[in-house]
Amino acid sequence: MSDQKSDETSLSERNADELYRPDVNTDGVNEKKLMRRIDLHVIPWLAILYFLNFMDRGNIGNAKLYGMTTNINHPISDTQYLIALTVYFFPYALLEPASNVILRRLKPSIWLSSLIFCWGVVMVCHGFIQSYGGLVAVRVLLGVTEAGMYPGIVFYISSWYKRAEMGSKIAFFFSSATLSGAFSGLLSVAVHNMDGIGGLAGWRWIFILEGLLTVVVALLSFWVIQDYPEAAKFLSEEERVFVIRRLQDDVRVSAAGEQFKRKYIWQSLKDWKTWVAMGIYMGFDGPLYAFSLFLPTIINKLGFTATKANLLTVPPYAWGCITTVAVGILGDRIGTRYHMSLFLFATGAVGYIILIASRSPGLSYFAVFLAASAIYPSIPNNVAWVAGNVEGAYKRSVTLGMAIGWGNINGAVTSNIYRSADSPWYTMGHGIVLAYIGIGLICVTIMRMGLQRENARRDRGERDEVIDGVDNKNADVKNGRYPDVETARLDKGDGWSGFRYSL
C-alpha cells in the first residue's frame, strides 16, 4: 500500500476511534427506550416535511380542476400544461445525486431546512402566474429546490437505523405522501371557497396558503431537525456511542465517520446494483407520478364534478397510507423484501389491466384502490432494500441519489401520457404505466438473483481479502490486501467479503 493510502487509512481509523469511544461504558443504555426516543425525534418531523413536499408538487392537479389553465391573462393549452409538468422533473432528477453528497458534508438541519424554505417561496409564486412562461419558470424552480428532499431523507434515515429496521421507518415517513394526496383534495375544496378574496381566484389561494405553511415549517426545521447520531443534541454521550456501535454491528461501519474520497463515488458508478436499482425505481416512480398528478383528472372524466373528483381522491390515498405502513412493518419482520416487491408489482399490474379493460366508472374506481395499494407501499420497501445493501456513507448517498433521480426523471414521461384526447378511459396512459410496472418486476428479480449469487460466492470464500497475519487459503490479493479486518471493512464497504446482502 502506498504512503498516501496508509495516511488515509490511519485518518479513518482515528475518526472511528473518536466516535466509537472504546473507553465509554454503554451497559446502562436501554436499547428499546433509546430507539423509541430516536423514533420520536427523527421520524414524525420527516413525515411532516415529506407531507408538504408531496402536497406542494402535486397540488397543481387540484388547482387545474378549478381553472388554473383558463382563469389567467393568457390561457394555457393542454399541451402547454403537460410540458409545464414535464420540465419540473429534469432539474429535480439531475440534482439529486449532488444534493446527497452535499447533505453528507453539511448538517441535515441546515441543508434540508434551506431546501424547504426555498421551495415554499417558489410555491407561493405559483399563485401569481399569468401565463404559460410563468408556469414553466416556477415549475423548473420547484424542481431545483425540491430535488434533495426525498433522497436526503432516505439517506438520513439510513444513518440512524439498522438495515432490518429501515422498511418500517421509511414506510412511516412515506405514508405522509398518501396522506398529503388525501389532504390536498380536501384542502383544495376548502380553499376554493376563498375565491375572490383579495381579488384572487380560489386556485391561487391553494398555492399561496400551502406555500406559506411550508415557509413556516422550514424556519422551525432549523431547530427541530436533528443531525447525525454523533452530533445529536438530544442524546447523551453514552447514547451516541451506543447508536454508533449498534450500526457497526449491522455492518454500517461508515457510521463511525467517513472521510470523503472520490473513489466512493466511483464505487457506486461501477456497482451493478446501482444500475439495477435505477430500473426498480423507474418501475414505481413512473406510476407514482402518473397516479398523483392525474388522479383528480381521471376521476373527473369518469363523470364527476371537480369538487366531487377532488373528494373522491381521498379514499384511495387513505387506503394507500394503510397498506404502506402495513407493508413496511411486515417487510421488516419477514426480512425478504423481494417477495414483498413481487407481490406489490403484481397487484399494481392487475389494477392497471382492469383500468385498461374497464368501461365502468365503479370498476375503474375500484382499480384505483388496487393501484394505490401497490404503488405507494412499493416505494419504502424497495428503497429500504437498496439502501440496506449499499455500505459506505458516500457510496450509499450517490447510489440513492442516482436511483431516485432516474426514477423521478421518468415522471417527465408519465406526466405526458394522460392526454385530453384519450379521456375518459385513458387506455394509452394506463398501458404505459403497466409497462413501467413490468420493468419493475423484471428488475427486482434481477436484483434478487444477483444478490443471492454474490452471497454464495462470499460463502465459498471467492471474495476473501488478504489480511496480514491471518492464514486463509481462500484469500486472494486481487480482492485487496489489508493490515486488519476493520481497515478492509472501511475501505470496501459492501464489497467486503464479510458483508452479506439482504434478500
XYZ file of C-alpha atoms in Angstrom:
503
model
C 0.000 0.000 0.000
C 1.228 3.498 -0.803
C 2.178 6.022 1.878
C -0.792 8.145 0.800
C -3.215 5.266 1.301
C -1.661 4.494 4.672
C -2.210 8.099 5.731
C -5.845 7.937 4.618
C -6.362 4.656 6.458
C -4.853 5.958 9.678
C -7.087 9.034 9.435
C -10.193 6.851 9.068
C -9.091 4.724 11.993
C -8.584 7.818 14.167
C -12.063 9.075 13.300
C -13.502 5.662 14.103
C -11.777 5.561 17.496
C -13.017 9.069 18.312
C -16.618 8.118 17.640
C -16.646 4.516 18.866
C -15.045 5.672 22.102
C -13.850 2.285 23.447
C -13.444 3.947 26.864
C -17.195 4.693 27.152
C -19.353 2.189 29.042
C -22.809 1.834 27.443
C -24.126 -1.028 29.584
C -26.645 1.267 31.252
C -28.364 2.223 27.976
C -31.834 0.698 27.472
C -31.965 -0.024 23.742
C -35.769 -0.148 23.382
C -36.316 3.119 25.239
C -33.487 4.780 23.320
C -34.819 3.720 19.905
C -38.332 4.866 20.804
C -36.905 8.262 21.710
C -34.951 8.378 18.455
C -38.126 7.469 16.563
C -39.967 10.395 18.144
C -37.170 12.854 17.394
C -36.456 11.715 13.839
C -39.470 10.184 12.047
C -42.506 12.432 12.791
C -40.857 15.642 11.612
C -39.537 13.928 8.488
C -43.099 12.769 7.805
C -44.322 16.368 8.090
C -41.631 17.556 5.695
C -42.408 14.920 3.104
C -46.126 15.572 3.545
C -45.527 19.167 2.476
C -43.060 18.103 -0.226
C -45.508 15.771 -1.910
C -48.512 18.061 -1.439
C -46.710 21.058 -2.934
C -45.588 19.204 -6.037
C -48.954 17.544 -6.646
C -51.461 20.303 -5.827
C -51.224 21.575 -9.407
C -53.621 18.773 -10.385
C -56.198 20.034 -7.897
C -55.707 23.672 -8.967
C -56.213 22.740 -12.610
C -59.710 21.485 -11.877
C -60.565 24.946 -10.527
C -59.474 26.869 -13.613
C -55.727 27.394 -13.269
C -55.156 26.958 -17.020
C -58.079 29.127 -18.112
C -58.582 31.781 -15.427
C -55.406 33.741 -16.223
C -54.407 36.544 -18.606
C -53.020 34.107 -21.185
C -54.829 30.720 -21.064
C -52.689 27.588 -21.122
C -53.408 24.799 -23.598
C -53.458 21.120 -22.677
C -50.130 20.568 -24.429
C -48.534 23.503 -22.627
C -49.820 22.217 -19.299
C -48.226 18.816 -19.917
C -44.915 20.479 -20.860
C -45.040 22.526 -17.651
C -45.460 19.310 -15.669
C -42.572 17.748 -17.569
C -39.934 20.444 -17.043
C -40.184 20.021 -13.267
C -38.589 16.592 -13.414
C -35.327 17.417 -15.208
C -33.685 19.587 -12.513
C -35.412 17.508 -9.832
C -33.789 14.301 -11.056
C -30.421 15.626 -12.204
C -29.610 17.460 -8.969
C -30.449 14.618 -6.565
C -27.053 12.806 -6.528
C -25.149 16.063 -5.952
C -27.590 17.107 -3.249
C -26.973 13.915 -1.307
C -23.198 14.436 -1.374
C -23.711 17.992 -0.080
C -26.036 16.681 2.624
C -23.354 14.287 3.843
C -20.825 17.110 4.070
C -23.201 19.619 5.696
C -25.581 19.375 8.626
C -29.021 17.985 7.681
C -30.614 20.715 9.792
C -29.044 23.358 7.554
C -29.286 21.750 4.111
C -32.778 20.236 4.362
C -34.253 23.304 6.061
C -32.793 25.595 3.391
C -34.323 23.490 0.635
C -37.725 23.569 2.345
C -37.649 27.349 2.741
C -36.731 27.880 -0.927
C -39.435 25.645 -2.352
C -42.011 27.245 -0.024
C -41.214 30.625 -1.572
C -41.460 29.126 -5.057
C -44.833 27.569 -4.177
C -46.181 30.986 -3.160
C -45.029 32.313 -6.526
C -47.240 29.700 -8.230
C -50.213 31.717 -7.018
C -49.250 34.734 -9.114
C -48.598 33.244 -12.553
C -50.342 34.871 -15.515
C -49.026 32.896 -18.485
C -47.518 29.665 -19.753
C -43.989 31.113 -19.393
C -44.615 31.925 -15.755
C -45.887 28.419 -15.048
C -42.838 26.835 -16.694
C -40.491 29.098 -14.719
C -41.980 28.253 -11.312
C -42.121 24.510 -12.121
C -38.423 24.488 -13.041
C -37.550 26.338 -9.832
C -39.707 23.933 -7.831
C -37.769 21.019 -9.331
C -34.467 22.667 -8.358
C -35.484 23.384 -4.780
C -37.254 20.084 -4.071
C -34.538 17.912 -5.628
C -32.656 16.982 -2.472
C -35.544 16.280 -0.106
C -36.584 12.679 -0.764
C -33.142 11.097 -1.337
C -31.831 13.241 1.505
C -34.431 11.929 3.941
C -33.811 8.319 2.891
C -30.061 8.702 3.315
C -30.560 10.479 6.637
C -32.725 7.623 7.960
C -30.105 5.100 6.814
C -27.616 6.951 9.041
C -29.718 6.237 12.148
C -31.199 2.755 11.733
C -30.119 -0.811 11.091
C -30.929 -2.389 7.754
C -33.705 -4.593 9.164
C -35.446 -1.520 10.629
C -35.437 0.756 7.615
C -38.511 -0.579 5.834
C -40.931 0.376 8.578
C -39.182 3.716 9.247
C -39.294 4.725 5.589
C -42.881 3.461 5.363
C -43.958 5.648 8.296
C -42.434 8.774 6.799
C -43.508 7.941 3.239
C -47.079 7.244 4.300
C -47.332 11.006 4.662
C -47.217 11.165 0.835
C -50.514 9.311 0.658
C -51.960 11.478 3.411
C -50.844 14.573 1.513
C -52.729 13.374 -1.540
C -55.873 12.933 0.529
C -55.405 16.204 2.419
C -54.640 18.115 -0.767
C -58.007 17.136 -2.209
C -59.845 18.203 0.951
C -57.828 21.413 1.315
C -58.385 22.350 -2.317
C -62.137 22.075 -1.883
C -61.992 24.239 1.268
C -59.555 26.851 -0.092
C -61.513 27.191 -3.327
C -64.233 28.813 -1.225
C -61.844 31.768 -0.826
C -62.449 32.568 -4.481
C -62.459 36.347 -4.906
C -60.842 37.225 -1.567
C -58.133 39.805 -2.126
C -59.122 39.874 -5.769
C -57.546 36.440 -6.290
C -59.088 33.301 -7.752
C -59.548 30.322 -5.428
C -56.932 28.210 -7.215
C -54.326 30.897 -6.495
C -55.024 30.665 -2.762
C -54.302 26.906 -2.912
C -50.696 27.667 -3.870
C -50.254 30.734 -1.671
C -51.521 29.211 1.589
C -49.711 25.902 1.122
C -46.500 27.761 0.241
C -46.715 29.992 3.325
C -47.263 26.927 5.511
C -44.111 25.374 4.028
C -42.070 28.508 4.764
C -43.157 28.461 8.424
C -42.257 24.775 8.776
C -38.885 25.444 7.123
C -37.998 28.059 9.732
C -38.905 25.648 12.518
C -36.838 22.892 10.878
C -33.550 24.687 11.530
C -34.099 23.851 15.207
C -36.182 20.682 15.038
C -34.158 18.525 12.602
C -31.529 16.501 14.419
C -28.159 15.967 12.793
C -26.298 12.651 12.578
C -26.055 10.380 15.661
C -22.549 11.513 16.564
C -23.776 15.113 16.982
C -27.426 14.701 18.083
C -28.139 17.089 20.939
C -30.962 15.035 22.450
C -28.620 12.081 23.106
C -26.157 11.720 25.949
C -22.556 10.793 25.226
C -23.207 7.157 26.177
C -26.287 7.019 23.937
C -24.428 8.487 20.958
C -21.695 5.890 21.314
C -24.305 3.138 21.737
C -26.075 4.102 18.493
C -22.815 4.180 16.541
C -21.708 0.804 17.897
C -25.166 -0.572 17.118
C -24.808 0.486 13.499
C -21.329 -1.012 13.383
C -22.737 -4.358 14.475
C -25.065 -4.120 11.465
C -22.017 -3.639 9.189
C -22.723 0.074 8.997
C -19.092 0.863 9.696
C -19.418 4.220 7.951
C -21.446 5.388 10.946
C -18.107 5.873 12.662
C -17.304 8.764 10.365
C -16.063 8.587 6.813
C -13.648 10.925 5.085
C -14.786 11.972 1.616
C -12.842 10.235 -1.136
C -13.555 10.363 -4.828
C -13.293 6.589 -5.020
C -16.550 6.202 -3.091
C -18.395 7.852 -5.968
C -16.666 5.551 -8.464
C -17.577 2.553 -6.307
C -21.218 3.474 -6.790
C -20.902 4.097 -10.524
C -19.145 0.758 -11.096
C -21.558 -1.271 -8.967
C -24.130 -3.250 -10.968
C -26.613 -2.823 -8.092
C -26.774 0.916 -8.764
C -27.969 0.388 -12.326
C -30.471 -2.338 -11.468
C -31.774 -0.145 -8.638
C -32.384 2.595 -11.202
C -34.626 0.166 -13.098
C -36.506 -0.743 -9.920
C -37.090 2.908 -9.065
C -38.218 3.522 -12.633
C -40.783 0.773 -12.143
C -42.553 2.527 -9.287
C -41.712 6.218 -9.697
C -43.191 6.414 -13.194
C -46.544 5.064 -11.960
C -46.319 7.195 -8.791
C -46.262 10.491 -10.654
C -48.859 9.392 -13.173
C -51.135 8.459 -10.276
C -50.600 11.545 -8.116
C -50.712 14.134 -10.910
C -53.703 12.771 -12.782
C -55.924 11.004 -10.241
C -58.245 14.045 -9.867
C -58.478 14.376 -13.659
C -59.098 10.651 -14.190
C -61.940 10.625 -11.635
C -63.334 13.892 -13.001
C -63.525 12.458 -16.528
C -65.391 9.408 -15.249
C -68.373 11.733 -14.831
C -67.829 13.506 -11.508
C -67.720 17.269 -10.923
C -64.452 18.974 -9.948
C -65.357 19.125 -6.256
C -66.584 15.526 -6.150
C -63.490 14.371 -8.050
C -61.198 16.052 -5.517
C -63.156 14.496 -2.652
C -63.115 11.045 -4.270
C -59.298 11.117 -4.335
C -59.301 10.910 -0.530
C -60.327 7.235 -0.001
C -57.709 5.735 -2.397
C -54.964 7.782 -0.729
C -56.163 6.772 2.726
C -56.083 3.112 1.674
C -52.604 3.624 0.217
C -51.458 5.032 3.577
C -52.736 1.988 5.475
C -51.113 -0.501 3.100
C -47.823 1.438 3.054
C -47.424 1.233 6.825
C -48.569 -2.416 6.929
C -46.135 -3.500 4.212
C -43.279 -1.568 5.855
C -43.771 -3.350 9.173
C -44.300 -6.744 7.529
C -41.224 -6.340 5.323
C -39.011 -5.708 8.365
C -40.406 -8.736 10.144
C -40.164 -11.313 7.356
C -36.804 -9.962 6.191
C -37.190 -10.846 2.487
C -38.111 -7.726 0.581
C -38.025 -9.371 -2.844
C -41.206 -11.357 -2.252
C -42.958 -8.237 -0.997
C -41.858 -6.369 -4.136
C -43.030 -9.179 -6.372
C -46.474 -9.199 -4.763
C -46.829 -5.407 -4.894
C -45.802 -5.063 -8.531
C -48.176 -7.915 -9.427
C -51.031 -6.174 -7.599
C -50.298 -2.969 -9.471
C -50.303 -4.851 -12.766
C -53.752 -6.283 -12.013
C -55.041 -2.815 -11.143
C -53.887 -1.273 -14.416
C -55.072 -4.229 -16.500
C -58.531 -3.580 -15.029
C -58.228 0.139 -15.805
C -57.336 -0.654 -19.413
C -60.216 -3.096 -19.867
C -62.883 -1.337 -17.785
C -65.656 0.805 -19.211
C -67.425 1.142 -15.873
C -66.752 4.133 -13.545
C -67.315 1.920 -10.495
C -64.902 -0.795 -11.638
C -62.295 1.786 -12.639
C -62.588 3.442 -9.226
C -62.016 0.038 -7.588
C -58.898 -0.452 -9.741
C -57.587 2.886 -8.485
C -57.571 1.397 -4.965
C -55.516 -1.572 -6.225
C -53.068 0.824 -7.852
C -52.687 2.896 -4.675
C -52.148 -0.223 -2.533
C -49.341 -1.328 -4.877
C -47.525 1.863 -5.891
C -47.131 3.559 -2.532
C -46.005 0.519 -0.444
C -43.526 -0.470 -3.196
C -41.502 2.660 -2.640
C -40.407 2.304 1.021
C -39.999 -1.470 0.615
C -37.604 -1.132 -2.318
C -35.871 1.978 -1.011
C -35.073 0.123 2.210
C -33.871 -2.881 0.199
C -31.477 -0.836 -1.911
C -30.229 1.380 0.928
C -29.649 -1.650 3.165
C -27.465 -3.340 0.551
C -25.085 -0.430 -0.007
C -22.455 0.215 2.651
C -20.361 3.354 2.861
C -21.997 6.706 3.597
C -20.858 8.477 0.437
C -21.388 5.460 -1.795
C -24.889 4.993 -0.401
C -25.692 8.673 -0.881
C -24.621 8.548 -4.535
C -26.410 5.254 -5.232
C -29.644 6.518 -3.691
C -29.304 9.835 -5.497
C -28.807 8.153 -8.870
C -31.569 5.582 -8.398
C -34.114 8.056 -7.056
C -33.047 10.654 -9.637
C -33.509 8.246 -12.531
C -36.817 7.080 -11.121
C -38.024 10.650 -10.812
C -36.951 11.697 -14.289
C -39.420 9.144 -15.594
C -42.046 11.433 -14.173
C -41.233 13.556 -17.224
C -42.606 10.696 -19.325
C -45.643 9.802 -17.250
C -46.650 13.461 -16.877
C -47.399 13.407 -20.612
C -49.288 10.146 -21.029
C -52.772 11.183 -19.914
C -53.908 13.284 -22.863
C -57.282 15.005 -23.058
C -57.869 13.280 -26.385
C -57.837 9.901 -24.617
C -60.437 10.753 -21.952
C -62.390 9.378 -20.207
C -60.731 5.930 -20.198
C -57.099 6.906 -20.927
C -56.182 3.495 -22.346
C -52.787 4.602 -23.638
C -51.788 6.191 -20.323
C -52.773 3.134 -18.312
C -50.905 0.910 -20.782
C -47.676 2.884 -20.383
C -47.943 2.702 -16.583
C -48.442 -1.071 -16.903
C -45.213 -1.251 -18.933
C -43.373 0.593 -16.161
C -44.665 -1.912 -13.625
C -43.371 -4.723 -15.870
C -39.904 -3.133 -15.839
C -40.048 -3.050 -12.044
C -40.973 -6.735 -11.885
C -38.040 -7.696 -14.101
C -35.516 -5.545 -12.216
C -36.430 -6.748 -8.711
C -35.981 -10.313 -9.977
C -32.567 -9.472 -11.438
C -31.588 -7.825 -8.142
C -32.632 -10.860 -6.117
C -30.756 -13.302 -8.379
C -27.622 -11.139 -8.386
C -27.526 -10.681 -4.611
C -28.166 -14.354 -3.975
C -25.359 -15.316 -6.351
C -22.941 -12.858 -4.744
C -23.732 -14.115 -1.234
C -22.981 -17.660 -2.402
C -19.620 -16.558 -3.785
C -18.716 -14.993 -0.473
C -19.828 -18.088 1.400
C -17.384 -20.078 -0.765
C -14.568 -17.639 0.044
C -14.162 -16.324 -3.500
C -14.163 -12.694 -2.299
C -11.773 -13.105 0.672
C -9.141 -10.402 1.045
C -5.575 -10.962 2.182
C -5.330 -9.858 5.821
C -1.822 -9.522 7.220
C -1.119 -12.169 9.837
C -4.234 -14.213 9.008
C -3.827 -17.619 7.362
C -6.658 -18.016 4.865
C -6.279 -20.407 1.940
C -9.139 -18.700 0.069
C -7.601 -15.217 0.331
C -6.567 -13.678 -2.970
C -4.567 -10.478 -3.360
C -6.822 -9.452 -6.278
C -9.533 -8.905 -3.645
C -7.249 -6.498 -1.798
C -4.614 -6.655 0.918
C -5.155 -5.004 4.291
C -3.409 -4.839 7.669
C -6.591 -5.873 9.517
C -10.266 -6.675 9.015
C -11.528 -3.264 10.164
C -9.477 -1.495 7.515
C -10.884 -3.834 4.861
C -14.429 -3.130 6.029
C -13.931 0.629 5.938
C -12.241 0.581 2.550
C -14.527 -1.823 0.673
C -17.949 -1.159 2.195
C -20.445 -3.720 0.921
C -17.666 -5.130 -1.279
C -16.045 -6.566 1.867
C -16.096 -10.368 1.906
C -17.860 -10.467 5.292
C -20.792 -8.365 4.129
C -23.965 -10.329 3.300
C -26.728 -8.847 1.184
C -30.319 -8.957 2.395
C -32.738 -10.646 0.030
